[in-house]
PDB file of C-alpha atoms in Angstrom:
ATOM      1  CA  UNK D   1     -14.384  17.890   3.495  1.00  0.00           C
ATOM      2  CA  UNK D   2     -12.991  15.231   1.143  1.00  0.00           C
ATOM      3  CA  UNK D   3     -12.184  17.702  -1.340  1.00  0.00           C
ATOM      4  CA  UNK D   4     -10.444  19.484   1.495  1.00  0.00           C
ATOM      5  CA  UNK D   5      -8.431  16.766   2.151  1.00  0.00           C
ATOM      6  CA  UNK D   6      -7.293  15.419  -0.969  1.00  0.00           C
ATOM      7  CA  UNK D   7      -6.909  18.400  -2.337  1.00  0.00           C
ATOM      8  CA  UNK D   8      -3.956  18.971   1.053  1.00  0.00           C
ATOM      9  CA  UNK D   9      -2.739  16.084   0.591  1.00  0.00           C
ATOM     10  CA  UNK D  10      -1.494  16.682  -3.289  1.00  0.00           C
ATOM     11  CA  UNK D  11      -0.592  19.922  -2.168  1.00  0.00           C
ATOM     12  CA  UNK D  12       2.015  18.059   0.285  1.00  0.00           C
ATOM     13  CA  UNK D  13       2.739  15.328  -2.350  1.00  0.00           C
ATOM     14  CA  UNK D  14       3.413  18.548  -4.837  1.00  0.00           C
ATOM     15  CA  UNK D  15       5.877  20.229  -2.160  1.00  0.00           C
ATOM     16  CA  UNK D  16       7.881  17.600  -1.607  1.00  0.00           C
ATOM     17  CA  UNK D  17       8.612  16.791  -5.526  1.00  0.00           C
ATOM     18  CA  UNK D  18       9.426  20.644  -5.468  1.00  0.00           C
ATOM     19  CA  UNK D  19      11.343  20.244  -2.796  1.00  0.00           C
ATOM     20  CA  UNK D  20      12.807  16.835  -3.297  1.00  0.00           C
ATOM     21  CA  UNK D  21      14.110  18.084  -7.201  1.00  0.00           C
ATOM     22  CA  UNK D  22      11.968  15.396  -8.915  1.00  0.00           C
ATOM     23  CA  UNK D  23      10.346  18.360 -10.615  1.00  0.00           C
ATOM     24  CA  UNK D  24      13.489  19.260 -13.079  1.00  0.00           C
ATOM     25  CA  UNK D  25      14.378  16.506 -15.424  1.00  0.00           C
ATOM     26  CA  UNK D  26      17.826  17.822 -15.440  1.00  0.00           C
ATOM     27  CA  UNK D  27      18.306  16.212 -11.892  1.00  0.00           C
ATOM     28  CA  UNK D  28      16.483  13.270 -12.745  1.00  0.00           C
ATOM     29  CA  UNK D  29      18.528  12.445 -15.445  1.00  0.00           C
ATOM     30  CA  UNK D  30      21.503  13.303 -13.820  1.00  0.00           C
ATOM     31  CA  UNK D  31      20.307  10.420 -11.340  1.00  0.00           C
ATOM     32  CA  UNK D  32      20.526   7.808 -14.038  1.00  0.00           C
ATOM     33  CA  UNK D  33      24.060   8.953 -15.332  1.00  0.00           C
ATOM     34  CA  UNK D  34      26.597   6.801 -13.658  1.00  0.00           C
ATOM     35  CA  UNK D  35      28.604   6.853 -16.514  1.00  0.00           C
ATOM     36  CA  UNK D  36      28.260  10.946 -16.336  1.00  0.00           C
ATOM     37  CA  UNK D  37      27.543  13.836 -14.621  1.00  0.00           C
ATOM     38  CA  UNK D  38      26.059  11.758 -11.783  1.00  0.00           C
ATOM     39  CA  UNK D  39      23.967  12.736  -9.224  1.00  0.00           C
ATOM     40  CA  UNK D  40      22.644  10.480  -6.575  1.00  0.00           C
ATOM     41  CA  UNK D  41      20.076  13.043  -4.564  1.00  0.00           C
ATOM     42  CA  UNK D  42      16.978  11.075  -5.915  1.00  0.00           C
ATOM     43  CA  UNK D  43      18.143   8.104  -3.452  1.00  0.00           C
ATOM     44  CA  UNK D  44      17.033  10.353  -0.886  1.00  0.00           C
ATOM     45  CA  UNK D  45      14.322  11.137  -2.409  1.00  0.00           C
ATOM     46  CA  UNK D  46      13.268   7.506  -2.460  1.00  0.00           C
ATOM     47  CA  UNK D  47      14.627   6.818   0.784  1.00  0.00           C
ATOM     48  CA  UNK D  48      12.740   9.294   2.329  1.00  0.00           C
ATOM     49  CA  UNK D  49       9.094   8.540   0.924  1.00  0.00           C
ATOM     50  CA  UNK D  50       9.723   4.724   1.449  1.00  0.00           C
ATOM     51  CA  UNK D  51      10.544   5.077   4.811  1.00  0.00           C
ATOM     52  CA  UNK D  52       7.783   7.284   5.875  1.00  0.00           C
ATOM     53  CA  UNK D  53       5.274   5.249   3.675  1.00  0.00           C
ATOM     54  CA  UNK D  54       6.139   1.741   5.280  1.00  0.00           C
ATOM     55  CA  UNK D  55       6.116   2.776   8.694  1.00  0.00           C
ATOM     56  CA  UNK D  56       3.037   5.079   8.247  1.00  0.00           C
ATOM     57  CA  UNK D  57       1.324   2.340   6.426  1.00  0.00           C
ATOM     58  CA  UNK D  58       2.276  -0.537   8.825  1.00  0.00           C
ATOM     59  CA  UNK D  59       0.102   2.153  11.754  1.00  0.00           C
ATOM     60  CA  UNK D  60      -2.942   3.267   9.134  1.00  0.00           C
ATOM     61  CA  UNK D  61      -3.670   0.195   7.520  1.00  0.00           C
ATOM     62  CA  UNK D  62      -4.476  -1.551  11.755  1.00  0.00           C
ATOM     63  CA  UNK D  63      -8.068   0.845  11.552  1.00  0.00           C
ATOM     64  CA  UNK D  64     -10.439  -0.723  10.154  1.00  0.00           C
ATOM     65  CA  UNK D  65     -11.033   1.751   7.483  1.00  0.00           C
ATOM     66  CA  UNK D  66     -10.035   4.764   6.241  1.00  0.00           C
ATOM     67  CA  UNK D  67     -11.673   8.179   7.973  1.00  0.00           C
ATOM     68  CA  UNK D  68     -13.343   9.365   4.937  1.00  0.00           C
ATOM     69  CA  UNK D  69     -14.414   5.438   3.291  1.00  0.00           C
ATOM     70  CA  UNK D  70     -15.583   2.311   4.166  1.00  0.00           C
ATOM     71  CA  UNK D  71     -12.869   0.477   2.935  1.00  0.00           C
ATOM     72  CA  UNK D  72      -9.384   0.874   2.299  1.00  0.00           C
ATOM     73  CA  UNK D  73      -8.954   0.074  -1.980  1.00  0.00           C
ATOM     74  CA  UNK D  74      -5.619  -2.105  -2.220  1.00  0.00           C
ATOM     75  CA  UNK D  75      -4.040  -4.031  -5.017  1.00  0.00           C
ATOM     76  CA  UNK D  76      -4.366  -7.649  -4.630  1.00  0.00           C
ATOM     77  CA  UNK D  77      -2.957  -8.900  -7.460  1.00  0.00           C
ATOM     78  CA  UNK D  78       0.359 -10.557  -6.946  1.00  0.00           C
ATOM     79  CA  UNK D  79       1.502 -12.158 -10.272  1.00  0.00           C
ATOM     80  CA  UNK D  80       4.302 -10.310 -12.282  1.00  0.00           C
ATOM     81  CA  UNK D  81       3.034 -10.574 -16.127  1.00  0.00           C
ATOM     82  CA  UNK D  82       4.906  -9.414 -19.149  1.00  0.00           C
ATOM     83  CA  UNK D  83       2.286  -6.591 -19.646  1.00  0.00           C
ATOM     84  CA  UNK D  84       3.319  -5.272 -16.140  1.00  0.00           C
ATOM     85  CA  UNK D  85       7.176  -5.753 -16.820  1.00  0.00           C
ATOM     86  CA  UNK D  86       6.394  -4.516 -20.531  1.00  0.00           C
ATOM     87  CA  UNK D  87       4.651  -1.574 -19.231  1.00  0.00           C
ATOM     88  CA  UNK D  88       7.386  -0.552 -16.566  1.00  0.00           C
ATOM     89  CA  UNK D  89       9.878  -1.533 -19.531  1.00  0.00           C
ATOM     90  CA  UNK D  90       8.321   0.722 -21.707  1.00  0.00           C
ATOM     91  CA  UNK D  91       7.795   3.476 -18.837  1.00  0.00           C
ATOM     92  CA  UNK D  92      11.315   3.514 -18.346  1.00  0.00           C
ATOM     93  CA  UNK D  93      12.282   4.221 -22.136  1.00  0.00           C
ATOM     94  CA  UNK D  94      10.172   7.552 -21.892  1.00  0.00           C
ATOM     95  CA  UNK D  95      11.258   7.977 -18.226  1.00  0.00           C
ATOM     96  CA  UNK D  96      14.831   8.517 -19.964  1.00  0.00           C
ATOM     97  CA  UNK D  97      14.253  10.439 -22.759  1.00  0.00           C
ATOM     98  CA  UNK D  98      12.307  13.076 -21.275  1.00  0.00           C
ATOM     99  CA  UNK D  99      13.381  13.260 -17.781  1.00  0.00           C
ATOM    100  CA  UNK D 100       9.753  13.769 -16.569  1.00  0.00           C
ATOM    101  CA  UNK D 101       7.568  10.921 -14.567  1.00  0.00           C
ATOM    102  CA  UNK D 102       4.224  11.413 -13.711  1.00  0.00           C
ATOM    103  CA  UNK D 103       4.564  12.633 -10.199  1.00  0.00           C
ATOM    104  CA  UNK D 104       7.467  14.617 -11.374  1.00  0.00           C
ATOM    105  CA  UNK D 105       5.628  16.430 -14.285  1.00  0.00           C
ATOM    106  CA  UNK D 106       1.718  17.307 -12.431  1.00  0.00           C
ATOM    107  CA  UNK D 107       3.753  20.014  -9.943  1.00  0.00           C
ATOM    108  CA  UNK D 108       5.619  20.867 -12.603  1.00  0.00           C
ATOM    109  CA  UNK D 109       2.464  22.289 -13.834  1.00  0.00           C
ATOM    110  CA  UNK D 110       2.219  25.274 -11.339  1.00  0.00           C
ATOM    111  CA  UNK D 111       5.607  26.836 -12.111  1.00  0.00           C
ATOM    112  CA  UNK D 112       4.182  28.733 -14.717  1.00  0.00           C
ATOM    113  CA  UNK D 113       6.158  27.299 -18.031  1.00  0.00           C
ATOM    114  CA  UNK D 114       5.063  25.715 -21.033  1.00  0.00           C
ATOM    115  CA  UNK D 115       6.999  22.601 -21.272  1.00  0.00           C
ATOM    116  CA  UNK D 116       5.209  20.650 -18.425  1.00  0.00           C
ATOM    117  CA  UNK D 117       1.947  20.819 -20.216  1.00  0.00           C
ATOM    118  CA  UNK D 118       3.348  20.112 -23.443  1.00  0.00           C
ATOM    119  CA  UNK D 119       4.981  17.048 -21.470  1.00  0.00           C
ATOM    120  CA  UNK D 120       1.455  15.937 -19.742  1.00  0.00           C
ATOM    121  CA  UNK D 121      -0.539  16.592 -23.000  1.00  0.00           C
ATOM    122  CA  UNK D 122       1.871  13.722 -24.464  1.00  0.00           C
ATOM    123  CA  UNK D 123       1.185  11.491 -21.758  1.00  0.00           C
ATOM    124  CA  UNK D 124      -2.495  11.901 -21.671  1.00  0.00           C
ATOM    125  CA  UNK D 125      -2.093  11.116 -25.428  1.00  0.00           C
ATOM    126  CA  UNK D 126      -0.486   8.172 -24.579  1.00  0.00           C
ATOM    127  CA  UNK D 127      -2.585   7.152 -21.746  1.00  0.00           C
ATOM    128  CA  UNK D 128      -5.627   7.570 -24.029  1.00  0.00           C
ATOM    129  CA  UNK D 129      -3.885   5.643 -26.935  1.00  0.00           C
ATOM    130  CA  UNK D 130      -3.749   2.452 -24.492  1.00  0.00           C
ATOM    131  CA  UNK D 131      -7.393   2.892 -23.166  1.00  0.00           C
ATOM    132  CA  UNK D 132      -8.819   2.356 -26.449  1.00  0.00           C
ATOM    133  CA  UNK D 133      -6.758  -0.042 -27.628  1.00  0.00           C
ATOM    134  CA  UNK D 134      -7.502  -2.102 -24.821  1.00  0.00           C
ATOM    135  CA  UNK D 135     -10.815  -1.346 -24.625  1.00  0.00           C
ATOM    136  CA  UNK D 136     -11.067  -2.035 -28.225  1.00  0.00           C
ATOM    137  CA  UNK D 137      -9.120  -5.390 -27.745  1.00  0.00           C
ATOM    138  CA  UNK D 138     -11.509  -6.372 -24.766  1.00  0.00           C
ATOM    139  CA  UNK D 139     -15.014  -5.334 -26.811  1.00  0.00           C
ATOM    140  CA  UNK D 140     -13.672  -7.863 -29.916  1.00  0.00           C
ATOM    141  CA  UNK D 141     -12.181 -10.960 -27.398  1.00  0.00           C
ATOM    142  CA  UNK D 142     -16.244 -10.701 -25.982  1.00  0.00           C
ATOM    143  CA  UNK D 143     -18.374  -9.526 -28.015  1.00  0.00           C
ATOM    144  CA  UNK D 144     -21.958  -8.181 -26.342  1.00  0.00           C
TER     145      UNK D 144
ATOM    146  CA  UNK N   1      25.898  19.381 -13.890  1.00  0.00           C
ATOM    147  CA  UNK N   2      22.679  19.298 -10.746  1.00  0.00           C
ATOM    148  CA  UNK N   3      24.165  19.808  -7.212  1.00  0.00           C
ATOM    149  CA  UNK N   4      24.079  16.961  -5.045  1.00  0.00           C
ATOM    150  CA  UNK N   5      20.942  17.791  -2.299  1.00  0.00           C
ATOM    151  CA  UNK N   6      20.649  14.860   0.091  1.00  0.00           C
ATOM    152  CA  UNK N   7      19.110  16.466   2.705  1.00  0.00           C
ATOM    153  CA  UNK N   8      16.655  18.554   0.498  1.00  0.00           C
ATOM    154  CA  UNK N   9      16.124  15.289  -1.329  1.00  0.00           C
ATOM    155  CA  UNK N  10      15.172  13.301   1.898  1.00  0.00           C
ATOM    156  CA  UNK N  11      12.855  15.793   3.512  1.00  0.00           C
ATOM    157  CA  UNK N  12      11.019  16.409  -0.154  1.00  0.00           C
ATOM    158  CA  UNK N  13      10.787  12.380   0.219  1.00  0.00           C
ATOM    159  CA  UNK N  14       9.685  12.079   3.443  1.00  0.00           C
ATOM    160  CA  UNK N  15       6.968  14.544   2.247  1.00  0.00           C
ATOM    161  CA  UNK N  16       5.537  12.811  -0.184  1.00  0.00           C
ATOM    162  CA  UNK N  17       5.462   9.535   2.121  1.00  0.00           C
ATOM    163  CA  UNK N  18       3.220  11.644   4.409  1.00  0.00           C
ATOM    164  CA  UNK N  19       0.868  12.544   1.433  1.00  0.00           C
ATOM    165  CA  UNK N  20       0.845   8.976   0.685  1.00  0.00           C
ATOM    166  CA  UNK N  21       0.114   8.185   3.983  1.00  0.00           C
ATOM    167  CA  UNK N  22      -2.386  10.464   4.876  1.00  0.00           C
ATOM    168  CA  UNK N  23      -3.990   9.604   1.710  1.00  0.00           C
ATOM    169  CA  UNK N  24      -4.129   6.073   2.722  1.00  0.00           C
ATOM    170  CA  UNK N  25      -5.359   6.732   6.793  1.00  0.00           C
ATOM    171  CA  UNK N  26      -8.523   9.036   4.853  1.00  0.00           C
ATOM    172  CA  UNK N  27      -9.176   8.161   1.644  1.00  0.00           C
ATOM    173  CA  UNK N  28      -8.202   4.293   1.936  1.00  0.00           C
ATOM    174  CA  UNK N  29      -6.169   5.172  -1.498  1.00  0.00           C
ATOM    175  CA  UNK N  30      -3.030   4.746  -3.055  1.00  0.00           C
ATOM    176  CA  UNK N  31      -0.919   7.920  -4.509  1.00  0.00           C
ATOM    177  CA  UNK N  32      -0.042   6.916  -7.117  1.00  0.00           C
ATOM    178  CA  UNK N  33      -0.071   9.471  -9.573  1.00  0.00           C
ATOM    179  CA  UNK N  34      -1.039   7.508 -12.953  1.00  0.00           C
ATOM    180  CA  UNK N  35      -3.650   5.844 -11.303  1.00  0.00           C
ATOM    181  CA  UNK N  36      -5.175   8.963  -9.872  1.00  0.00           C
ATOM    182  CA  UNK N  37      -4.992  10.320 -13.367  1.00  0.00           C
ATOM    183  CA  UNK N  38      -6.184   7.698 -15.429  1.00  0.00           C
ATOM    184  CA  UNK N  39      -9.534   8.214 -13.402  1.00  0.00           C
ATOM    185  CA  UNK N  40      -9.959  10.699 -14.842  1.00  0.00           C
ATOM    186  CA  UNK N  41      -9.315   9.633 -18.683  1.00  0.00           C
ATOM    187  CA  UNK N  42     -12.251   8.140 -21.089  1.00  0.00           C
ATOM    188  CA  UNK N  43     -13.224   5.799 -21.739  1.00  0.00           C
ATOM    189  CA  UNK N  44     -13.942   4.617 -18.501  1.00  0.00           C
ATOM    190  CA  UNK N  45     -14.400   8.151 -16.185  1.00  0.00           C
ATOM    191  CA  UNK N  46     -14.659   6.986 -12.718  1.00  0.00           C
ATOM    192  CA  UNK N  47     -17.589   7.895 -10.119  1.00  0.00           C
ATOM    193  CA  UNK N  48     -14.879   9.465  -7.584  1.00  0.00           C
ATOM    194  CA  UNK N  49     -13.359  11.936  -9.961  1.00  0.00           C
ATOM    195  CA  UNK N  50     -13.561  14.471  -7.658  1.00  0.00           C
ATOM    196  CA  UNK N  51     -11.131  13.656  -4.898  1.00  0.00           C
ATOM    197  CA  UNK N  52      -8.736  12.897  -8.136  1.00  0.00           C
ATOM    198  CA  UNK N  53      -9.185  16.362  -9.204  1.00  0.00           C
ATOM    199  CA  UNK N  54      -8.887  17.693  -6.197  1.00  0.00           C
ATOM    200  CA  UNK N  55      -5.692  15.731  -4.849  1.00  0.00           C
ATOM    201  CA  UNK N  56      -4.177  16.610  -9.346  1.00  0.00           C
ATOM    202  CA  UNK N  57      -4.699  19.969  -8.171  1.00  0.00           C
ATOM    203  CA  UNK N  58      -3.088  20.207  -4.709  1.00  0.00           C
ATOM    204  CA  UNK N  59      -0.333  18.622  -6.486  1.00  0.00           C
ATOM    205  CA  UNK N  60       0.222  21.719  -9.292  1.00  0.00           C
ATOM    206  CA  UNK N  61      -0.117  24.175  -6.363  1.00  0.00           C
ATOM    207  CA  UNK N  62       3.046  22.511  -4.802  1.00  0.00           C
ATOM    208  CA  UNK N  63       5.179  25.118  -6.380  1.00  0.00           C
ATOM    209  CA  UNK N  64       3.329  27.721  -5.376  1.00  0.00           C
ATOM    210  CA  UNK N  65       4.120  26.510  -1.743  1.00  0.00           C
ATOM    211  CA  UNK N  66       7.306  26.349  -2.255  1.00  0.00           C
ATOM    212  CA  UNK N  67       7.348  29.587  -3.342  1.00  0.00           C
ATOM    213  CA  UNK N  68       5.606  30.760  -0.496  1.00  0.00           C
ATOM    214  CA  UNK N  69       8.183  29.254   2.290  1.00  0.00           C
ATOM    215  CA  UNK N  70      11.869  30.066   0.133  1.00  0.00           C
ATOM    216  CA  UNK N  71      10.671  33.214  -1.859  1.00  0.00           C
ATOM    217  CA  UNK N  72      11.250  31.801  -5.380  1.00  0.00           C
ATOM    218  CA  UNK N  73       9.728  28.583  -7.592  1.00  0.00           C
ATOM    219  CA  UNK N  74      11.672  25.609  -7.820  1.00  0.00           C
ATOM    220  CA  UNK N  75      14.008  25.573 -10.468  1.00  0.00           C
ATOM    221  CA  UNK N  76      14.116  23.026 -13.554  1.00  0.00           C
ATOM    222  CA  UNK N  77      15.765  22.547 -16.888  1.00  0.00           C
ATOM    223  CA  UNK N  78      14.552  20.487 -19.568  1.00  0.00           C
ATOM    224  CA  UNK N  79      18.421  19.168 -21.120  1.00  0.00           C
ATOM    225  CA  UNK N  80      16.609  17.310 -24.009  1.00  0.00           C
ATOM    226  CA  UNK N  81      15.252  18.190 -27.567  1.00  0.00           C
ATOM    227  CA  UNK N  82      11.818  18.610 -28.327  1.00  0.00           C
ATOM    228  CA  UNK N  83      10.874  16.059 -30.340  1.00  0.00           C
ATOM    229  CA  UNK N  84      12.599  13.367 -27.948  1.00  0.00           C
ATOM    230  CA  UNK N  85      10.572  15.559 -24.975  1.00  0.00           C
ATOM    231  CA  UNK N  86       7.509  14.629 -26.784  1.00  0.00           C
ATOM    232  CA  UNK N  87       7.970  11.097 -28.092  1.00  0.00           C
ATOM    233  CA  UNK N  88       9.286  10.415 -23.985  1.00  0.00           C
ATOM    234  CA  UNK N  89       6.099  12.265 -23.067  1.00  0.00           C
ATOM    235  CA  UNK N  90       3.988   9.927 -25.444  1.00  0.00           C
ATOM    236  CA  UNK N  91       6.102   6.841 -24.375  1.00  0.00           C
ATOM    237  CA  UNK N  92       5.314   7.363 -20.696  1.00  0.00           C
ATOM    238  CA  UNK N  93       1.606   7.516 -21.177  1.00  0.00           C
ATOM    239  CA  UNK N  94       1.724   4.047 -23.058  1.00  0.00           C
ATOM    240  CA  UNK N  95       4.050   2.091 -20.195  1.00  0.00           C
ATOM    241  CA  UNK N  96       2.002   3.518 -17.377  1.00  0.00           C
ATOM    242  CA  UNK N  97      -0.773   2.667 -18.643  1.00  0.00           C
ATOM    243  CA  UNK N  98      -0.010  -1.305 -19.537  1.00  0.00           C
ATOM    244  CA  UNK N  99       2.183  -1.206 -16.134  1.00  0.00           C
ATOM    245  CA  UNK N 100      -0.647  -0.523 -13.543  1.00  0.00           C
ATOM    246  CA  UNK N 101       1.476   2.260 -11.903  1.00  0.00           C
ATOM    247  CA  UNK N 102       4.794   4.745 -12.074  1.00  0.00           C
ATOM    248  CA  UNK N 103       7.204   5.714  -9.643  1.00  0.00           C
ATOM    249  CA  UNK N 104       5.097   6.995  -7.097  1.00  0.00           C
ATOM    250  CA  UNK N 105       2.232   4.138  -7.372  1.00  0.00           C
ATOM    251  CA  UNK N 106       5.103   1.342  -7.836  1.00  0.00           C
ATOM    252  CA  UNK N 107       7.896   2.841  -6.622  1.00  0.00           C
ATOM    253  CA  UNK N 108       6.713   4.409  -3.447  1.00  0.00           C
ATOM    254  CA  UNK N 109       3.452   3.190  -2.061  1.00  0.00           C
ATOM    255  CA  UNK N 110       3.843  -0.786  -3.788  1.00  0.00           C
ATOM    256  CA  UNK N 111       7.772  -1.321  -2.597  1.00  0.00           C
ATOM    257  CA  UNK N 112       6.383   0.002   0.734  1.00  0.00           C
ATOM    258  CA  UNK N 113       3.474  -2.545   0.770  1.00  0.00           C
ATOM    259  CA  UNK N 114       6.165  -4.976  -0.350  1.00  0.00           C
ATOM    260  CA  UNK N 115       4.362  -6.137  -3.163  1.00  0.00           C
ATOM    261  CA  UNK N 116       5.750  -8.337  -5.691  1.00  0.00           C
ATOM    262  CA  UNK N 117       4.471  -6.393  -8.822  1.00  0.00           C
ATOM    263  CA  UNK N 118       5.482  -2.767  -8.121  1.00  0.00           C
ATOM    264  CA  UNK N 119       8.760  -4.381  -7.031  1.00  0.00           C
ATOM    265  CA  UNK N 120       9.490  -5.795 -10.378  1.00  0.00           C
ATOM    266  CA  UNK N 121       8.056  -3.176 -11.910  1.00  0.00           C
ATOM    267  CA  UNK N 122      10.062  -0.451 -10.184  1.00  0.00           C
ATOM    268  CA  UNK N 123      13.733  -3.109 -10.806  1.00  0.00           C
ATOM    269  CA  UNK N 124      12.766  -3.110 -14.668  1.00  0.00           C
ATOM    270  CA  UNK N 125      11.631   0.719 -15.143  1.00  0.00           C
ATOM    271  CA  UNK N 126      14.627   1.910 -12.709  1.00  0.00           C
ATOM    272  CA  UNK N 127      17.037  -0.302 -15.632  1.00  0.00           C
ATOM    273  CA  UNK N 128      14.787   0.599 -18.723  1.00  0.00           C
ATOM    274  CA  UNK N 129      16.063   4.157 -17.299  1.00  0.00           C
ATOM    275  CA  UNK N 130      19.550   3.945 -16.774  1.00  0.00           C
ATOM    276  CA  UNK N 131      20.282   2.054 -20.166  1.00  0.00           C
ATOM    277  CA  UNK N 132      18.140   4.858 -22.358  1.00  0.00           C
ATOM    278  CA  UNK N 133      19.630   7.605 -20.246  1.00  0.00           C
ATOM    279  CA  UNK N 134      23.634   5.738 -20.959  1.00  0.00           C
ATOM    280  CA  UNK N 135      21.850   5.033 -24.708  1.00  0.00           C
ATOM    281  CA  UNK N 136      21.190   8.685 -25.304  1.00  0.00           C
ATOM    282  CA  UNK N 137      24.031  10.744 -23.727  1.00  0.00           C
ATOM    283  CA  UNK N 138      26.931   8.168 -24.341  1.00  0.00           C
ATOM    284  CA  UNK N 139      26.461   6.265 -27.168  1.00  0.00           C
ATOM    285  CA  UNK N 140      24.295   8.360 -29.655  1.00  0.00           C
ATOM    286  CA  UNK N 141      25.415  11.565 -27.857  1.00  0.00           C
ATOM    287  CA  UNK N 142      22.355  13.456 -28.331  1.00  0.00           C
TER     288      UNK N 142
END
């Protein structure tokens, strides 16, 4: 049953990128070019999904835990560090050069061309490169 | 040139707040997309990599719904080269990763928790953005 369900729920999540435009990098980079061929859609986008997500949060987050768990898993860290703003720094570099976030690339994935999973294949590269590092970095500050 | 969609833009939103939501009122989880991913990364695999796996692959059969209700997939155009797609690609992965979180995680389910993390995060990524994006097409023209 949780399978089920998370598995519906990414399918809705993967709709509305497809539907939104998130999923073509042309139209996400148009988004960022004021000084261009501008084009201010993904506003909505983000309108849309914040506006939904605060008001449905504000009514889900009053039970006192989730359907399917026993508690609901929230961040609770509240300081901004310079590896969170050089992270989102650095995020944003890639962001612009490719077009493709995240969210925007996994749908991407089911339209049946190559480029998405040449895009996630970099990111998973990526991903990996940090893990290690920072696994690496942690293992040497303590050693066992 | 994209054509300006607001109201295809807003519903597509509003859809992925409900996924985020109904993620939440279920699962008690966030969807954020690199976090849901990185569960599923070495070295640390986590114990509930199924419901990641499952909710990854919901997500690539988006399309196919798509498909499904207006008779064609969802169009997209990659305008950039491919070495700069791959480098971006490979740049992503590394800021996600030391930023907790992307657009969806920050940008979507943190700004609507009002946290103060994903909001700086999501102010310095949406600027990092718009000055590479100005950077590349205006001032090195590529």
């Amino acid at each position: 049953m949780k399978m089920i369900s998370a598995f519906a729920f990414g399918l809705i999540f993967g709709l509305g990128i497809a539907i939104s435009g998130m999923i073509d990098p042309a139209k996400v980079l148009n988004f960022f070019d004021f000084a261009g061929t501008w084009d201010p859609s993904l506003a909505f986008v983000m309108g849309g999904a914040l506006v939904v997500t605060a008001i449905g949060y504000r009514i889900v987050l009053k039970a006192p835990h989730p359907a399917f768990a026993n508690s609901f898993s929230i961040p609770t860290r509240r300081d901004i560090d310079l590896r969170l703003v050089g992270g989102a720094a650095t995020f944003g570099i890639g962001w612009g050069l490719s077009g493709f976030c995240p969210g925007g690339v996994v749908p991407a994935l089911g339209i049946g061309r190559v480029e998405p999973w040449v895009f996630i294949g970099a990111v998973i590269a990526g991903m990996l490169v940090a893990n290690y590092v920072e696994s690496w970095r942690l293992r040497s500050a303590h050693p066992a | 040139m994209t054509e300006f969609t607001p109201f295809l833009s807003a519903l597509g939103g509003a859809l992925i707040g409900l996924s985020a939501v109904l993620l939440m009122a279920v699962h008690g989880r966030i969807a954020g997309v690199t976090g849901i991913l990185g569960g599923l990364l070495p070295p640390k695999i986590a114990d509930d990599w199924a419901w990641r796996a499952a909710f990854l692959a919901g997500m690539i059969c988006g399309p196919l719904a798509y498909a499904l209700i207006t008779g064609g997939m969802p169009k997209i155009d990659v305008p950039v080269s491919v070495p700069m797609f791959l480098i971006g690609g490979f740049i992503v992965g590394i800021g996600v990763s030391y930023g907790s979180g992307c657009t969806s995680g920050h940008g979507v389910c943190g700004m609507a928790r009002v946290s103060p993390r994903s909001i700086a995060a999501t102010v310095t990524f949406m600027a990092t953005t718009t000055v590479t994006v100005f950077l590349v097409r205006h001032v090195f023209g590529l």
